[in-house]
């Protein structure tokens, strides 16, 4: 009697034998097209060979209905911000129709089958990982694209069922932000089909609450189209929207709508329609559509395989979010790098903290900012508690240095209230020498535009974030007690926490609304150009 434990290898062997027998029978009964496929497959790329391997060499695109459903699915990729014409759905249908006549050679049918499958796999990769390779447009890109491998068996079943859109659904990022960006794209394209929103003419002076102005009705129309106007349910049922009897009045309701618009566009939320608010109002809907499309592409680069617990730095949005193990999210405002000292996109792990840090001045800041000040006044070093060190860490006499040609000396600022790193630094390995840290310049967080650092990320209320990281990684430390000791020391985390620095100029707000941000690093246009560049086959 065979035990249940002994059945397992027997079942595996029998399954293998049955599979081999089925393959042999399939080979004996193979169609001329399948034979032609087999002859051509050996010279094709690995993914194409793998696709036909799971199909046991069967052609995929011999039925007109299958090709037609494929073409329809390709056209639907517009909803993801991709260009359906990259995948030539009409040409595929036309080519298949041409092959349908009498005398069509099996080798030509096989060649078509291979090309259609190549288009399918390309579309799947683009939808899963992005069409554009980020390394081609950002030489400093360091974020690995961790999309899972394609489930080719499931893709094959979707093809056979003439439901290619199911295969697309398998690989599309499943994260909620991606779906909301898709919904926003559909909404803005609907607005575009209706003619877009009106453009407001220049104002002689900023529009302030209570003002009378001939442009107010046009402003109201613009905000209604953009869903910034708030109409209460009771007023909708009554069929009226109370407002000042004079339609030219910039009333409280319209002021509230402008404030919502300013909030979504990272503008000063003051309800005043000045030059910057007017400029944002007048961005055409077509440009907003393009902005959503490039951020869908960025989402395809990033929104795969995210851990439950991680720190996300939204560079263009000036915000850090810590997604905690208990499912809550802690958020705070940040300061990021200036356009000429950009905060890079990267993915790493927070390994340790530095309490009461000293600051070794980075080479760029040393060369461009600090050395000119030292050359003008050597007393700058003492006033700012900066020591001069050789490459072995030994302190040097500043008066012994030729500051016109100082060589490889290091400049290190002592810990203290004036240290730019503040009381604590959150460290993670990267080639750019950037990190998250405290700052004595707390007033900077009140600004709406906060691209003013030298690349590192200053975090408001960073002590709260640090204590959460300590608690959530079972690192038994009290950050405030450590700071109070005044010692400079590193504190390793018991468990590393993933950290992602990424650049979004359109994202979904807390209530599901689209929020647009200034393209502070001028990255959108280059990505859009690459996204719209036609594919070559």
PDB file of N, CA, C and O in Angstrom, residues 82 125-126 129-145 297-298 300-301 502 523 526-533 535:
ATOM      1  N   UNK A  82      -1.292  56.005 -22.235  1.00  0.00           N
ATOM      2  CA  UNK A  82      -0.444  55.528 -23.323  1.00  0.00           C
ATOM      3  C   UNK A  82      -1.087  55.874 -24.659  1.00  0.00           C
ATOM      4  O   UNK A  82      -2.297  56.151 -24.733  1.00  0.00           O
ATOM      5  N   UNK A 125       4.315  45.032 -21.067  1.00  0.00           N
ATOM      6  CA  UNK A 125       5.476  45.583 -20.351  1.00  0.00           C
ATOM      7  C   UNK A 125       5.310  47.078 -20.116  1.00  0.00           C
ATOM      8  O   UNK A 125       5.651  47.590 -19.049  1.00  0.00           O
ATOM      9  N   UNK A 126       4.821  47.784 -21.121  1.00  0.00           N
ATOM     10  CA  UNK A 126       4.621  49.228 -20.964  1.00  0.00           C
ATOM     11  C   UNK A 126       3.598  49.522 -19.877  1.00  0.00           C
ATOM     12  O   UNK A 126       3.759  50.469 -19.094  1.00  0.00           O
ATOM     13  N   UNK A 129       5.429  48.351 -16.413  1.00  0.00           N
ATOM     14  CA  UNK A 129       6.682  48.953 -15.975  1.00  0.00           C
ATOM     15  C   UNK A 129       6.918  50.347 -16.526  1.00  0.00           C
ATOM     16  O   UNK A 129       7.872  51.026 -16.129  1.00  0.00           O
ATOM     17  N   UNK A 130       6.056  50.795 -17.459  1.00  0.00           N
ATOM     18  CA  UNK A 130       6.251  52.086 -18.102  1.00  0.00           C
ATOM     19  C   UNK A 130       6.854  51.933 -19.481  1.00  0.00           C
ATOM     20  O   UNK A 130       7.678  51.036 -19.720  1.00  0.00           O
ATOM     21  N   UNK A 131       6.463  52.802 -20.381  1.00  0.00           N
ATOM     22  CA  UNK A 131       7.019  52.786 -21.735  1.00  0.00           C
ATOM     23  C   UNK A 131       8.436  53.355 -21.747  1.00  0.00           C
ATOM     24  O   UNK A 131       9.311  52.878 -22.470  1.00  0.00           O
ATOM     25  N   UNK A 132       8.665  54.389 -20.940  1.00  0.00           N
ATOM     26  CA  UNK A 132       9.930  55.124 -20.955  1.00  0.00           C
ATOM     27  C   UNK A 132      10.867  54.534 -19.908  1.00  0.00           C
ATOM     28  O   UNK A 132      10.471  54.298 -18.757  1.00  0.00           O
ATOM     29  N   UNK A 133      12.098  54.303 -20.285  1.00  0.00           N
ATOM     30  CA  UNK A 133      13.132  53.895 -19.335  1.00  0.00           C
ATOM     31  C   UNK A 133      13.595  55.150 -18.583  1.00  0.00           C
ATOM     32  O   UNK A 133      14.159  56.064 -19.189  1.00  0.00           O
ATOM     33  N   UNK A 134      13.352  55.236 -17.269  1.00  0.00           N
ATOM     34  CA  UNK A 134      13.708  56.469 -16.542  1.00  0.00           C
ATOM     35  C   UNK A 134      15.192  56.801 -16.606  1.00  0.00           C
ATOM     36  O   UNK A 134      15.571  57.967 -16.514  1.00  0.00           O
ATOM     37  N   UNK A 135      16.040  55.792 -16.792  1.00  0.00           N
ATOM     38  CA  UNK A 135      17.476  56.065 -16.875  1.00  0.00           C
ATOM     39  C   UNK A 135      17.828  56.898 -18.103  1.00  0.00           C
ATOM     40  O   UNK A 135      18.854  57.586 -18.117  1.00  0.00           O
ATOM     41  N   UNK A 136      16.978  56.843 -19.132  1.00  0.00           N
ATOM     42  CA  UNK A 136      17.262  57.597 -20.350  1.00  0.00           C
ATOM     43  C   UNK A 136      17.025  59.089 -20.196  1.00  0.00           C
ATOM     44  O   UNK A 136      17.573  59.885 -20.963  1.00  0.00           O
ATOM     45  N   UNK A 137      16.200  59.468 -19.235  1.00  0.00           N
ATOM     46  CA  UNK A 137      15.897  60.892 -19.064  1.00  0.00           C
ATOM     47  C   UNK A 137      16.392  61.429 -17.727  1.00  0.00           C
ATOM     48  O   UNK A 137      16.274  62.627 -17.464  1.00  0.00           O
ATOM     49  N   UNK A 138      16.927  60.567 -16.877  1.00  0.00           N
ATOM     50  CA  UNK A 138      17.438  61.006 -15.581  1.00  0.00           C
ATOM     51  C   UNK A 138      18.669  60.162 -15.260  1.00  0.00           C
ATOM     52  O   UNK A 138      18.568  59.010 -14.829  1.00  0.00           O
ATOM     53  N   UNK A 139      19.840  60.731 -15.482  1.00  0.00           N
ATOM     54  CA  UNK A 139      21.090  59.984 -15.271  1.00  0.00           C
ATOM     55  C   UNK A 139      21.306  59.637 -13.808  1.00  0.00           C
ATOM     56  O   UNK A 139      22.109  58.745 -13.494  1.00  0.00           O
ATOM     57  N   UNK A 140      20.614  60.312 -12.903  1.00  0.00           N
ATOM     58  CA  UNK A 140      20.764  60.037 -11.473  1.00  0.00           C
ATOM     59  C   UNK A 140      19.712  59.069 -10.947  1.00  0.00           C
ATOM     60  O   UNK A 140      19.602  58.866  -9.733  1.00  0.00           O
ATOM     61  N   UNK A 141      18.905  58.482 -11.844  1.00  0.00           N
ATOM     62  CA  UNK A 141      17.819  57.608 -11.396  1.00  0.00           C
ATOM     63  C   UNK A 141      18.377  56.410 -10.631  1.00  0.00           C
ATOM     64  O   UNK A 141      19.279  55.728 -11.102  1.00  0.00           O
ATOM     65  N   UNK A 142      17.825  56.146  -9.431  1.00  0.00           N
ATOM     66  CA  UNK A 142      18.311  55.043  -8.607  1.00  0.00           C
ATOM     67  C   UNK A 142      17.197  54.160  -8.076  1.00  0.00           C
ATOM     68  O   UNK A 142      17.426  53.328  -7.207  1.00  0.00           O
ATOM     69  N   UNK A 143      15.980  54.322  -8.570  1.00  0.00           N
ATOM     70  CA  UNK A 143      14.863  53.554  -8.028  1.00  0.00           C
ATOM     71  C   UNK A 143      14.673  52.293  -8.856  1.00  0.00           C
ATOM     72  O   UNK A 143      14.324  52.376 -10.040  1.00  0.00           O
ATOM     73  N   UNK A 144      14.888  51.107  -8.307  1.00  0.00           N
ATOM     74  CA  UNK A 144      14.651  49.887  -9.080  1.00  0.00           C
ATOM     75  C   UNK A 144      13.170  49.729  -9.392  1.00  0.00           C
ATOM     76  O   UNK A 144      12.311  50.065  -8.577  1.00  0.00           O
ATOM     77  N   UNK A 145      12.875  49.239 -10.586  1.00  0.00           N
ATOM     78  CA  UNK A 145      11.484  48.997 -10.986  1.00  0.00           C
ATOM     79  C   UNK A 145      11.187  47.534 -10.697  1.00  0.00           C
ATOM     80  O   UNK A 145      11.612  46.643 -11.428  1.00  0.00           O
ATOM     81  N   UNK A 297       2.772  57.509 -15.914  1.00  0.00           N
ATOM     82  CA  UNK A 297       4.003  56.809 -16.285  1.00  0.00           C
ATOM     83  C   UNK A 297       4.923  56.675 -15.074  1.00  0.00           C
ATOM     84  O   UNK A 297       5.503  55.610 -14.827  1.00  0.00           O
ATOM     85  N   UNK A 298       5.058  57.741 -14.287  1.00  0.00           N
ATOM     86  CA  UNK A 298       5.874  57.654 -13.074  1.00  0.00           C
ATOM     87  C   UNK A 298       5.308  56.622 -12.108  1.00  0.00           C
ATOM     88  O   UNK A 298       6.053  55.903 -11.434  1.00  0.00           O
ATOM     89  N   UNK A 300       3.750  53.931 -12.935  1.00  0.00           N
ATOM     90  CA  UNK A 300       4.100  52.597 -13.432  1.00  0.00           C
ATOM     91  C   UNK A 300       5.539  52.230 -13.074  1.00  0.00           C
ATOM     92  O   UNK A 300       5.868  51.050 -12.924  1.00  0.00           O
ATOM     93  N   UNK A 301       6.397  53.219 -12.940  1.00  0.00           N
ATOM     94  CA  UNK A 301       7.773  52.951 -12.515  1.00  0.00           C
ATOM     95  C   UNK A 301       7.826  52.507 -11.058  1.00  0.00           C
ATOM     96  O   UNK A 301       8.699  51.736 -10.675  1.00  0.00           O
ATOM     97  N   UNK A 502      10.580  60.359  -4.526  1.00  0.00           N
ATOM     98  CA  UNK A 502      10.035  60.357  -5.885  1.00  0.00           C
ATOM     99  C   UNK A 502       9.427  61.714  -6.208  1.00  0.00           C
ATOM    100  O   UNK A 502       9.121  62.504  -5.318  1.00  0.00           O
ATOM    101  N   UNK A 523      10.908  68.603 -15.267  1.00  0.00           N
ATOM    102  CA  UNK A 523      11.048  67.219 -15.709  1.00  0.00           C
ATOM    103  C   UNK A 523       9.890  66.739 -16.582  1.00  0.00           C
ATOM    104  O   UNK A 523      10.030  65.746 -17.294  1.00  0.00           O
ATOM    105  N   UNK A 526      10.312  66.710 -20.743  1.00  0.00           N
ATOM    106  CA  UNK A 526      11.192  65.675 -21.282  1.00  0.00           C
ATOM    107  C   UNK A 526      10.530  64.301 -21.221  1.00  0.00           C
ATOM    108  O   UNK A 526      10.622  63.510 -22.171  1.00  0.00           O
ATOM    109  N   UNK A 527       9.848  64.032 -20.116  1.00  0.00           N
ATOM    110  CA  UNK A 527       9.157  62.750 -20.002  1.00  0.00           C
ATOM    111  C   UNK A 527       8.002  62.666 -20.986  1.00  0.00           C
ATOM    112  O   UNK A 527       7.785  61.622 -21.613  1.00  0.00           O
ATOM    113  N   UNK A 528       7.271  63.759 -21.161  1.00  0.00           N
ATOM    114  CA  UNK A 528       6.163  63.759 -22.117  1.00  0.00           C
ATOM    115  C   UNK A 528       6.668  63.517 -23.535  1.00  0.00           C
ATOM    116  O   UNK A 528       6.054  62.747 -24.303  1.00  0.00           O
ATOM    117  N   UNK A 529       7.766  64.159 -23.900  1.00  0.00           N
ATOM    118  CA  UNK A 529       8.339  63.942 -25.232  1.00  0.00           C
ATOM    119  C   UNK A 529       8.697  62.469 -25.438  1.00  0.00           C
ATOM    120  O   UNK A 529       8.435  61.894 -26.498  1.00  0.00           O
ATOM    121  N   UNK A 530       9.304  61.864 -24.424  1.00  0.00           N
ATOM    122  CA  UNK A 530       9.685  60.447 -24.537  1.00  0.00           C
ATOM    123  C   UNK A 530       8.454  59.556 -24.587  1.00  0.00           C
ATOM    124  O   UNK A 530       8.412  58.566 -25.331  1.00  0.00           O
ATOM    125  N   UNK A 531       7.437  59.911 -23.817  1.00  0.00           N
ATOM    126  CA  UNK A 531       6.207  59.120 -23.788  1.00  0.00           C
ATOM    127  C   UNK A 531       5.484  59.168 -25.125  1.00  0.00           C
ATOM    128  O   UNK A 531       4.882  58.182 -25.565  1.00  0.00           O
ATOM    129  N   UNK A 532       5.548  60.320 -25.807  1.00  0.00           N
ATOM    130  CA  UNK A 532       4.850  60.498 -27.079  1.00  0.00           C
ATOM    131  C   UNK A 532       5.702  60.118 -28.288  1.00  0.00           C
ATOM    132  O   UNK A 532       5.218  60.188 -29.419  1.00  0.00           O
ATOM    133  N   UNK A 533       6.957  59.757 -28.072  1.00  0.00           N
ATOM    134  CA  UNK A 533       7.817  59.377 -29.186  1.00  0.00           C
ATOM    135  C   UNK A 533       7.311  58.059 -29.785  1.00  0.00           C
ATOM    136  O   UNK A 533       7.167  57.071 -29.059  1.00  0.00           O
ATOM    137  N   UNK A 535       6.798  54.437 -31.331  1.00  0.00           N
ATOM    138  CA  UNK A 535       7.586  53.208 -31.297  1.00  0.00           C
ATOM    139  C   UNK A 535       8.001  52.809 -32.702  1.00  0.00           C
ATOM    140  O   UNK A 535       7.290  53.068 -33.671  1.00  0.00           O
TER     141      UNK A 535
END
